[in-house]
Amino acid sequence: MKKRNRLSIYLFCLVPLALVVHIIYKVVDIYLEKGRMVDRIYGLVRVVDRMDTLVNVSRSRDSDAFLQGKEPIPSLVWRNEKGDPLYSWRFAQYLTLPDPLPKDLLWTADEYESVRKHIPHSYCLEGNTQSVVFAIGGPDTAFDQINPTPAKLLPHNLILFADVFESNTHWMQPGDFNVENIPEKFNVPGGFGSRDYSGFFVVFVDGQIWHLQDNTPIKLLMKFCTITGAKENSRDLLEPYCDLKHQLDKKNLAWLK
């Protein structure tokens, strides 16, 4: 058999083999991505559950008044008595765990050195201390500190938290989305998105976690980031871009009791 013919046969055999390998790779990749998405859901569940805990432990908050619908949701930035920023709500949540750490120091304090190296699954991806979840802050949001809205009056369509792409923000460090300057593209530093899977997760006031695709219109999404927009628009508008949902137990959320 001529060398050219043998080469043709080899190439003819390699093409379907390469196709099979590619298909197997894609199937495995999809399977692993789904696993990472499920892991992220569990992380976000803990984020919301611990926000409920913050309502009860915050020194500046009357838990009875909160349950009566008179108090806003906990602040995004924990401050000392002088009003100086200390650390993020993420670290405030961490401090609700049984750990004998001081609660009135700057997040960069020496006393927190060992914690800063810690990578909590709720807020970070494996091997990285950058936060992958941001709250939606700024004017007319659940976390508006200038004109706060009682938590029990927040519309259920309002987004509280979302995946952030390359936050460049340590999970203990103050830093979150601000509706006034969220990037208008997905998967850019500081914008909505994830490096761990396609699309991104958002968490609504009523405890629903939705996974939205990267083709979600950003202007449509932003409608559900403000109280006004969430009141005026139906969440059904986002339904075509959602491919996964999870519902938290509403009985565990203080702002829904």
PDB file of C-alpha atoms in Angstrom:
ATOM      1  CA  MET A   1       0.000   0.000   0.000  1.00  0.00           C
ATOM      2  CA  LYS A   2       1.331   3.358  -0.958  1.00  0.00           C
ATOM      3  CA  LYS A   3       2.365   5.722   1.790  1.00  0.00           C
ATOM      4  CA  ARG A   4      -0.122   8.357   0.609  1.00  0.00           C
ATOM      5  CA  ASN A   5      -3.002   5.861   0.804  1.00  0.00           C
ATOM      6  CA  ARG A   6      -2.020   4.754   4.303  1.00  0.00           C
ATOM      7  CA  LEU A   7      -1.931   8.378   5.415  1.00  0.00           C
ATOM      8  CA  SER A   8      -5.396   8.948   3.960  1.00  0.00           C
ATOM      9  CA  ILE A   9      -6.740   5.954   5.874  1.00  0.00           C
ATOM     10  CA  TYR A  10      -5.176   7.167   9.105  1.00  0.00           C
ATOM     11  CA  LEU A  11      -6.686  10.600   8.654  1.00  0.00           C
ATOM     12  CA  PHE A  12     -10.049   9.060   7.781  1.00  0.00           C
ATOM     13  CA  CYS A  13      -9.974   7.126  11.068  1.00  0.00           C
ATOM     14  CA  LEU A  14      -8.739  10.036  13.131  1.00  0.00           C
ATOM     15  CA  VAL A  15     -11.592  12.367  12.164  1.00  0.00           C
ATOM     16  CA  PRO A  16     -14.396  10.324  13.792  1.00  0.00           C
ATOM     17  CA  LEU A  17     -12.129   9.548  16.755  1.00  0.00           C
ATOM     18  CA  ALA A  18     -11.487  13.237  17.305  1.00  0.00           C
ATOM     19  CA  LEU A  19     -15.223  13.879  17.055  1.00  0.00           C
ATOM     20  CA  VAL A  20     -15.966  11.236  19.687  1.00  0.00           C
ATOM     21  CA  VAL A  21     -13.302  12.661  22.015  1.00  0.00           C
ATOM     22  CA  HIS A  22     -14.747  16.148  21.555  1.00  0.00           C
ATOM     23  CA  ILE A  23     -18.257  14.939  22.366  1.00  0.00           C
ATOM     24  CA  ILE A  24     -17.043  13.122  25.477  1.00  0.00           C
ATOM     25  CA  TYR A  25     -15.149  16.238  26.576  1.00  0.00           C
ATOM     26  CA  LYS A  26     -18.251  18.422  26.147  1.00  0.00           C
ATOM     27  CA  VAL A  27     -20.460  15.967  28.048  1.00  0.00           C
ATOM     28  CA  VAL A  28     -17.986  15.777  30.935  1.00  0.00           C
ATOM     29  CA  ASP A  29     -17.563  19.565  30.931  1.00  0.00           C
ATOM     30  CA  ILE A  30     -21.335  20.099  31.086  1.00  0.00           C
ATOM     31  CA  TYR A  31     -21.606  17.563  33.913  1.00  0.00           C
ATOM     32  CA  LEU A  32     -18.855  19.258  35.921  1.00  0.00           C
ATOM     33  CA  GLU A  33     -20.327  22.702  35.276  1.00  0.00           C
ATOM     34  CA  LYS A  34     -23.705  21.562  36.602  1.00  0.00           C
ATOM     35  CA  GLY A  35     -21.946  20.321  39.718  1.00  0.00           C
ATOM     36  CA  ARG A  36     -20.283  23.707  40.221  1.00  0.00           C
ATOM     37  CA  MET A  37     -23.644  25.427  39.790  1.00  0.00           C
ATOM     38  CA  VAL A  38     -25.252  23.207  42.422  1.00  0.00           C
ATOM     39  CA  ASP A  39     -22.359  23.961  44.788  1.00  0.00           C
ATOM     40  CA  ARG A  40     -22.895  27.675  44.217  1.00  0.00           C
ATOM     41  CA  ILE A  41     -26.596  27.357  45.032  1.00  0.00           C
ATOM     42  CA  TYR A  42     -25.697  25.807  48.378  1.00  0.00           C
ATOM     43  CA  GLY A  43     -23.296  28.692  48.989  1.00  0.00           C
ATOM     44  CA  LEU A  44     -25.985  31.271  48.263  1.00  0.00           C
ATOM     45  CA  VAL A  45     -28.440  29.449  50.507  1.00  0.00           C
ATOM     46  CA  ARG A  46     -26.003  29.918  53.380  1.00  0.00           C
ATOM     47  CA  VAL A  47     -25.551  33.583  52.461  1.00  0.00           C
ATOM     48  CA  VAL A  48     -29.289  34.217  52.772  1.00  0.00           C
ATOM     49  CA  ASP A  49     -29.669  32.117  55.921  1.00  0.00           C
ATOM     50  CA  ARG A  50     -26.857  34.020  57.627  1.00  0.00           C
ATOM     51  CA  MET A  51     -28.374  37.354  56.633  1.00  0.00           C
ATOM     52  CA  ASP A  52     -31.366  36.244  58.672  1.00  0.00           C
ATOM     53  CA  THR A  53     -29.013  35.552  61.583  1.00  0.00           C
ATOM     54  CA  LEU A  54     -27.536  39.055  61.290  1.00  0.00           C
ATOM     55  CA  VAL A  55     -30.968  40.500  61.971  1.00  0.00           C
ATOM     56  CA  ASN A  56     -30.916  38.916  65.412  1.00  0.00           C
ATOM     57  CA  VAL A  57     -27.319  39.660  66.414  1.00  0.00           C
ATOM     58  CA  SER A  58     -26.788  43.197  65.091  1.00  0.00           C
ATOM     59  CA  ARG A  59     -26.011  45.571  67.954  1.00  0.00           C
ATOM     60  CA  SER A  60     -27.615  48.485  66.114  1.00  0.00           C
ATOM     61  CA  ARG A  61     -30.838  46.654  65.321  1.00  0.00           C
ATOM     62  CA  ASP A  62     -34.006  45.981  67.295  1.00  0.00           C
ATOM     63  CA  SER A  63     -35.018  42.475  66.210  1.00  0.00           C
ATOM     64  CA  ASP A  64     -38.569  42.960  67.528  1.00  0.00           C
ATOM     65  CA  ALA A  65     -38.919  46.168  65.527  1.00  0.00           C
ATOM     66  CA  PHE A  66     -37.567  44.321  62.494  1.00  0.00           C
ATOM     67  CA  LEU A  67     -40.218  41.625  62.797  1.00  0.00           C
ATOM     68  CA  GLN A  68     -42.841  44.362  63.135  1.00  0.00           C
ATOM     69  CA  GLY A  69     -41.751  45.746  59.777  1.00  0.00           C
ATOM     70  CA  LYS A  70     -40.040  48.876  61.061  1.00  0.00           C
ATOM     71  CA  GLU A  71     -36.382  48.100  60.346  1.00  0.00           C
ATOM     72  CA  PRO A  72     -34.390  47.862  57.079  1.00  0.00           C
ATOM     73  CA  ILE A  73     -32.246  44.901  56.130  1.00  0.00           C
ATOM     74  CA  PRO A  74     -28.751  44.840  57.757  1.00  0.00           C
ATOM     75  CA  SER A  75     -26.137  47.204  56.343  1.00  0.00           C
ATOM     76  CA  LEU A  76     -23.557  46.167  53.752  1.00  0.00           C
ATOM     77  CA  VAL A  77     -20.727  47.710  55.771  1.00  0.00           C
ATOM     78  CA  TRP A  78     -20.180  47.154  59.483  1.00  0.00           C
ATOM     79  CA  ARG A  79     -18.916  50.277  61.273  1.00  0.00           C
ATOM     80  CA  ASN A  80     -17.544  51.205  64.674  1.00  0.00           C
ATOM     81  CA  GLU A  81     -19.183  53.661  67.059  1.00  0.00           C
ATOM     82  CA  LYS A  82     -17.494  56.563  65.241  1.00  0.00           C
ATOM     83  CA  GLY A  83     -18.992  55.480  61.934  1.00  0.00           C
ATOM     84  CA  ASP A  84     -15.709  54.287  60.436  1.00  0.00           C
ATOM     85  CA  PRO A  85     -16.064  51.296  58.066  1.00  0.00           C
ATOM     86  CA  LEU A  86     -14.649  48.055  59.462  1.00  0.00           C
ATOM     87  CA  TYR A  87     -15.619  45.123  57.268  1.00  0.00           C
ATOM     88  CA  SER A  88     -18.189  43.721  54.867  1.00  0.00           C
ATOM     89  CA  TRP A  89     -21.525  42.072  55.605  1.00  0.00           C
ATOM     90  CA  ARG A  90     -19.874  38.831  54.515  1.00  0.00           C
ATOM     91  CA  PHE A  91     -17.430  38.954  57.414  1.00  0.00           C
ATOM     92  CA  ALA A  92     -20.229  40.133  59.698  1.00  0.00           C
ATOM     93  CA  GLN A  93     -22.047  36.928  58.760  1.00  0.00           C
ATOM     94  CA  TYR A  94     -18.903  34.905  59.441  1.00  0.00           C
ATOM     95  CA  LEU A  95     -18.662  36.470  62.900  1.00  0.00           C
ATOM     96  CA  THR A  96     -22.085  35.051  63.792  1.00  0.00           C
ATOM     97  CA  LEU A  97     -20.454  31.615  63.834  1.00  0.00           C
ATOM     98  CA  PRO A  98     -19.114  30.282  67.161  1.00  0.00           C
ATOM     99  CA  ASP A  99     -15.643  31.786  66.887  1.00  0.00           C
ATOM    100  CA  PRO A 100     -13.969  33.838  69.674  1.00  0.00           C
ATOM    101  CA  LEU A 101     -12.958  36.738  67.446  1.00  0.00           C
ATOM    102  CA  PRO A 102     -13.256  40.451  68.262  1.00  0.00           C
ATOM    103  CA  LYS A 103     -16.011  42.159  66.312  1.00  0.00           C
ATOM    104  CA  ASP A 104     -14.893  45.786  66.397  1.00  0.00           C
ATOM    105  CA  LEU A 105     -11.669  45.804  64.356  1.00  0.00           C
ATOM    106  CA  LEU A 106     -10.771  46.769  60.793  1.00  0.00           C
ATOM    107  CA  TRP A 107     -10.785  43.739  58.498  1.00  0.00           C
ATOM    108  CA  THR A 108      -7.024  44.158  57.928  1.00  0.00           C
ATOM    109  CA  ALA A 109      -6.242  43.947  61.669  1.00  0.00           C
ATOM    110  CA  ASP A 110      -3.558  41.505  62.819  1.00  0.00           C
ATOM    111  CA  GLU A 111      -6.139  39.698  64.941  1.00  0.00           C
ATOM    112  CA  TYR A 112      -7.896  38.619  61.739  1.00  0.00           C
ATOM    113  CA  GLU A 113      -4.762  37.437  59.923  1.00  0.00           C
ATOM    114  CA  SER A 114      -5.638  33.733  60.044  1.00  0.00           C
ATOM    115  CA  VAL A 115      -9.205  34.432  58.927  1.00  0.00           C
ATOM    116  CA  ARG A 116      -8.057  36.477  55.933  1.00  0.00           C
ATOM    117  CA  LYS A 117      -6.355  33.355  54.577  1.00  0.00           C
ATOM    118  CA  HIS A 118      -9.568  31.384  54.989  1.00  0.00           C
ATOM    119  CA  ILE A 119     -11.676  30.712  51.869  1.00  0.00           C
ATOM    120  CA  PRO A 120     -15.347  30.361  52.872  1.00  0.00           C
ATOM    121  CA  HIS A 121     -17.316  28.401  50.283  1.00  0.00           C
ATOM    122  CA  SER A 122     -20.294  30.722  50.700  1.00  0.00           C
ATOM    123  CA  TYR A 123     -18.399  33.726  49.333  1.00  0.00           C
ATOM    124  CA  CYS A 124     -15.427  32.397  47.369  1.00  0.00           C
ATOM    125  CA  LEU A 125     -14.285  29.870  44.811  1.00  0.00           C
ATOM    126  CA  GLU A 126     -11.722  27.271  45.762  1.00  0.00           C
ATOM    127  CA  GLY A 127      -8.208  28.663  46.004  1.00  0.00           C
ATOM    128  CA  ASN A 128      -9.178  32.343  45.922  1.00  0.00           C
ATOM    129  CA  THR A 129     -10.129  34.784  48.692  1.00  0.00           C
ATOM    130  CA  GLN A 130     -11.907  37.176  46.307  1.00  0.00           C
ATOM    131  CA  SER A 131     -15.644  37.403  46.847  1.00  0.00           C
ATOM    132  CA  VAL A 132     -17.841  35.931  44.105  1.00  0.00           C
ATOM    133  CA  VAL A 133     -21.075  37.287  45.570  1.00  0.00           C
ATOM    134  CA  PHE A 134     -22.056  40.936  45.838  1.00  0.00           C
ATOM    135  CA  ALA A 135     -25.167  42.533  47.271  1.00  0.00           C
ATOM    136  CA  ILE A 136     -27.073  45.055  45.165  1.00  0.00           C
ATOM    137  CA  GLY A 137     -26.505  48.394  46.869  1.00  0.00           C
ATOM    138  CA  GLY A 138     -27.008  52.048  46.105  1.00  0.00           C
ATOM    139  CA  PRO A 139     -30.055  54.322  45.820  1.00  0.00           C
ATOM    140  CA  ASP A 140     -33.515  52.719  45.783  1.00  0.00           C
ATOM    141  CA  THR A 141     -32.209  49.253  46.680  1.00  0.00           C
ATOM    142  CA  ALA A 142     -32.734  46.920  49.626  1.00  0.00           C
ATOM    143  CA  PHE A 143     -29.457  48.227  51.076  1.00  0.00           C
ATOM    144  CA  ASP A 144     -30.026  51.954  50.511  1.00  0.00           C
ATOM    145  CA  GLN A 145     -28.578  53.581  53.632  1.00  0.00           C
ATOM    146  CA  ILE A 146     -29.661  57.135  52.753  1.00  0.00           C
ATOM    147  CA  ASN A 147     -33.364  56.380  52.309  1.00  0.00           C
ATOM    148  CA  PRO A 148     -33.784  52.935  53.873  1.00  0.00           C
ATOM    149  CA  THR A 149     -36.899  50.869  53.257  1.00  0.00           C
ATOM    150  CA  PRO A 150     -38.190  48.508  55.965  1.00  0.00           C
ATOM    151  CA  ALA A 151     -37.244  44.974  54.972  1.00  0.00           C
ATOM    152  CA  LYS A 152     -40.827  43.741  55.151  1.00  0.00           C
ATOM    153  CA  LEU A 153     -41.893  46.336  52.574  1.00  0.00           C
ATOM    154  CA  LEU A 154     -39.372  45.238  49.949  1.00  0.00           C
ATOM    155  CA  PRO A 155     -40.985  43.884  46.755  1.00  0.00           C
ATOM    156  CA  HIS A 156     -40.472  40.153  46.294  1.00  0.00           C
ATOM    157  CA  ASN A 157     -39.170  40.733  42.751  1.00  0.00           C
ATOM    158  CA  LEU A 158     -36.209  42.754  44.045  1.00  0.00           C
ATOM    159  CA  ILE A 159     -32.728  41.226  43.687  1.00  0.00           C
ATOM    160  CA  LEU A 160     -30.657  41.151  46.889  1.00  0.00           C
ATOM    161  CA  PHE A 161     -27.493  39.312  45.803  1.00  0.00           C
ATOM    162  CA  ALA A 162     -25.838  38.197  42.570  1.00  0.00           C
ATOM    163  CA  ASP A 163     -22.703  36.547  41.219  1.00  0.00           C
ATOM    164  CA  VAL A 164     -19.924  39.027  40.518  1.00  0.00           C
ATOM    165  CA  PHE A 165     -17.206  38.451  37.921  1.00  0.00           C
ATOM    166  CA  GLU A 166     -13.649  39.192  39.113  1.00  0.00           C
ATOM    167  CA  SER A 167     -14.630  41.346  42.063  1.00  0.00           C
ATOM    168  CA  ASN A 168     -11.010  42.102  43.059  1.00  0.00           C
ATOM    169  CA  THR A 169     -12.507  42.394  46.543  1.00  0.00           C
ATOM    170  CA  HIS A 170     -11.445  40.236  49.482  1.00  0.00           C
ATOM    171  CA  TRP A 171     -14.507  38.602  51.008  1.00  0.00           C
ATOM    172  CA  MET A 172     -13.903  40.435  54.308  1.00  0.00           C
ATOM    173  CA  GLN A 173     -13.427  43.789  52.578  1.00  0.00           C
ATOM    174  CA  PRO A 174     -16.333  46.219  52.089  1.00  0.00           C
ATOM    175  CA  GLY A 175     -17.424  46.157  48.465  1.00  0.00           C
ATOM    176  CA  ASP A 176     -20.594  45.391  46.525  1.00  0.00           C
ATOM    177  CA  PHE A 177     -22.552  46.344  43.439  1.00  0.00           C
ATOM    178  CA  ASN A 178     -23.842  49.899  43.194  1.00  0.00           C
ATOM    179  CA  VAL A 179     -26.791  50.336  40.843  1.00  0.00           C
ATOM    180  CA  GLU A 180     -25.348  53.632  39.670  1.00  0.00           C
ATOM    181  CA  ASN A 181     -22.220  52.093  38.134  1.00  0.00           C
ATOM    182  CA  ILE A 182     -22.750  48.388  37.439  1.00  0.00           C
ATOM    183  CA  PRO A 183     -20.979  47.484  34.149  1.00  0.00           C
ATOM    184  CA  GLU A 184     -23.352  47.187  31.198  1.00  0.00           C
ATOM    185  CA  LYS A 185     -21.726  43.942  30.026  1.00  0.00           C
ATOM    186  CA  PHE A 186     -21.618  40.511  31.614  1.00  0.00           C
ATOM    187  CA  ASN A 187     -18.397  38.716  32.559  1.00  0.00           C
ATOM    188  CA  VAL A 188     -16.309  41.868  32.877  1.00  0.00           C
ATOM    189  CA  PRO A 189     -14.478  42.819  36.100  1.00  0.00           C
ATOM    190  CA  GLY A 190     -16.961  44.056  38.673  1.00  0.00           C
ATOM    191  CA  GLY A 191     -19.992  43.048  36.616  1.00  0.00           C
ATOM    192  CA  PHE A 192     -22.526  40.249  36.737  1.00  0.00           C
ATOM    193  CA  GLY A 193     -21.083  36.878  35.791  1.00  0.00           C
ATOM    194  CA  SER A 194     -18.975  33.926  36.862  1.00  0.00           C
ATOM    195  CA  ARG A 195     -15.701  32.275  35.902  1.00  0.00           C
ATOM    196  CA  ASP A 196     -16.928  28.946  37.246  1.00  0.00           C
ATOM    197  CA  TYR A 197     -19.859  28.414  34.869  1.00  0.00           C
ATOM    198  CA  SER A 198     -21.784  30.146  32.112  1.00  0.00           C
ATOM    199  CA  GLY A 199     -24.478  32.567  33.214  1.00  0.00           C
ATOM    200  CA  PHE A 200     -24.876  33.833  36.774  1.00  0.00           C
ATOM    201  CA  PHE A 201     -27.108  33.505  39.826  1.00  0.00           C
ATOM    202  CA  VAL A 202     -29.348  36.131  41.397  1.00  0.00           C
ATOM    203  CA  VAL A 203     -31.202  35.960  44.715  1.00  0.00           C
ATOM    204  CA  PHE A 204     -34.604  37.609  45.110  1.00  0.00           C
ATOM    205  CA  VAL A 205     -36.193  38.986  48.277  1.00  0.00           C
ATOM    206  CA  ASP A 206     -38.641  36.072  48.449  1.00  0.00           C
ATOM    207  CA  GLY A 207     -35.790  33.559  48.693  1.00  0.00           C
ATOM    208  CA  GLN A 208     -35.814  32.393  45.081  1.00  0.00           C
ATOM    209  CA  ILE A 209     -32.433  31.771  43.467  1.00  0.00           C
ATOM    210  CA  TRP A 210     -32.426  31.966  39.658  1.00  0.00           C
ATOM    211  CA  HIS A 211     -29.670  31.071  37.243  1.00  0.00           C
ATOM    212  CA  LEU A 212     -29.817  33.497  34.312  1.00  0.00           C
ATOM    213  CA  GLN A 213     -28.097  33.068  30.974  1.00  0.00           C
ATOM    214  CA  ASP A 214     -25.471  35.428  29.591  1.00  0.00           C
ATOM    215  CA  ASN A 215     -27.892  36.647  26.911  1.00  0.00           C
ATOM    216  CA  THR A 216     -30.151  38.239  29.531  1.00  0.00           C
ATOM    217  CA  PRO A 217     -30.678  41.895  28.524  1.00  0.00           C
ATOM    218  CA  ILE A 218     -28.762  43.947  31.071  1.00  0.00           C
ATOM    219  CA  LYS A 219     -31.322  46.766  30.994  1.00  0.00           C
ATOM    220  CA  LEU A 220     -34.069  44.276  31.792  1.00  0.00           C
ATOM    221  CA  LEU A 221     -32.062  42.794  34.650  1.00  0.00           C
ATOM    222  CA  MET A 222     -31.403  46.228  36.125  1.00  0.00           C
ATOM    223  CA  LYS A 223     -35.151  46.810  36.486  1.00  0.00           C
ATOM    224  CA  PHE A 224     -35.142  44.210  39.254  1.00  0.00           C
ATOM    225  CA  CYS A 225     -32.193  45.767  41.072  1.00  0.00           C
ATOM    226  CA  THR A 226     -34.167  48.777  42.314  1.00  0.00           C
ATOM    227  CA  ILE A 227     -37.277  48.889  44.469  1.00  0.00           C
ATOM    228  CA  THR A 228     -39.135  51.040  41.962  1.00  0.00           C
ATOM    229  CA  GLY A 229     -38.302  48.779  39.032  1.00  0.00           C
ATOM    230  CA  ALA A 230     -39.150  45.616  40.961  1.00  0.00           C
ATOM    231  CA  LYS A 231     -42.561  47.027  41.850  1.00  0.00           C
ATOM    232  CA  GLU A 232     -43.326  48.042  38.275  1.00  0.00           C
ATOM    233  CA  ASN A 233     -42.192  44.864  36.487  1.00  0.00           C
ATOM    234  CA  SER A 234     -43.108  41.195  36.617  1.00  0.00           C
ATOM    235  CA  ARG A 235     -40.375  38.636  37.180  1.00  0.00           C
ATOM    236  CA  ASP A 236     -41.946  36.686  34.328  1.00  0.00           C
ATOM    237  CA  LEU A 237     -39.976  38.980  32.005  1.00  0.00           C
ATOM    238  CA  LEU A 238     -36.803  37.185  33.118  1.00  0.00           C
ATOM    239  CA  GLU A 239     -38.319  33.728  32.727  1.00  0.00           C
ATOM    240  CA  PRO A 240     -37.069  33.167  29.123  1.00  0.00           C
ATOM    241  CA  TYR A 241     -33.471  33.630  30.323  1.00  0.00           C
ATOM    242  CA  CYS A 242     -33.719  31.391  33.407  1.00  0.00           C
ATOM    243  CA  ASP A 243     -32.702  27.725  33.217  1.00  0.00           C
ATOM    244  CA  LEU A 244     -32.470  26.787  36.907  1.00  0.00           C
ATOM    245  CA  LYS A 245     -34.374  27.779  40.059  1.00  0.00           C
ATOM    246  CA  HIS A 246     -34.157  27.059  43.761  1.00  0.00           C
ATOM    247  CA  GLN A 247     -36.534  28.165  46.508  1.00  0.00           C
ATOM    248  CA  LEU A 248     -35.374  28.740  50.070  1.00  0.00           C
ATOM    249  CA  ASP A 249     -37.703  28.010  52.962  1.00  0.00           C
ATOM    250  CA  LYS A 250     -39.514  31.316  53.457  1.00  0.00           C
ATOM    251  CA  LYS A 251     -40.184  30.488  57.106  1.00  0.00           C
ATOM    252  CA  ASN A 252     -36.461  30.922  57.760  1.00  0.00           C
ATOM    253  CA  LEU A 253     -36.303  34.478  56.385  1.00  0.00           C
ATOM    254  CA  ALA A 254     -37.055  37.168  58.962  1.00  0.00           C
ATOM    255  CA  TRP A 255     -38.173  39.707  56.355  1.00  0.00           C
ATOM    256  CA  LEU A 256     -40.878  37.301  55.127  1.00  0.00           C
ATOM    257  CA  LYS A 257     -42.243  36.287  58.543  1.00  0.00           C
TER     258      LYS A 257
END
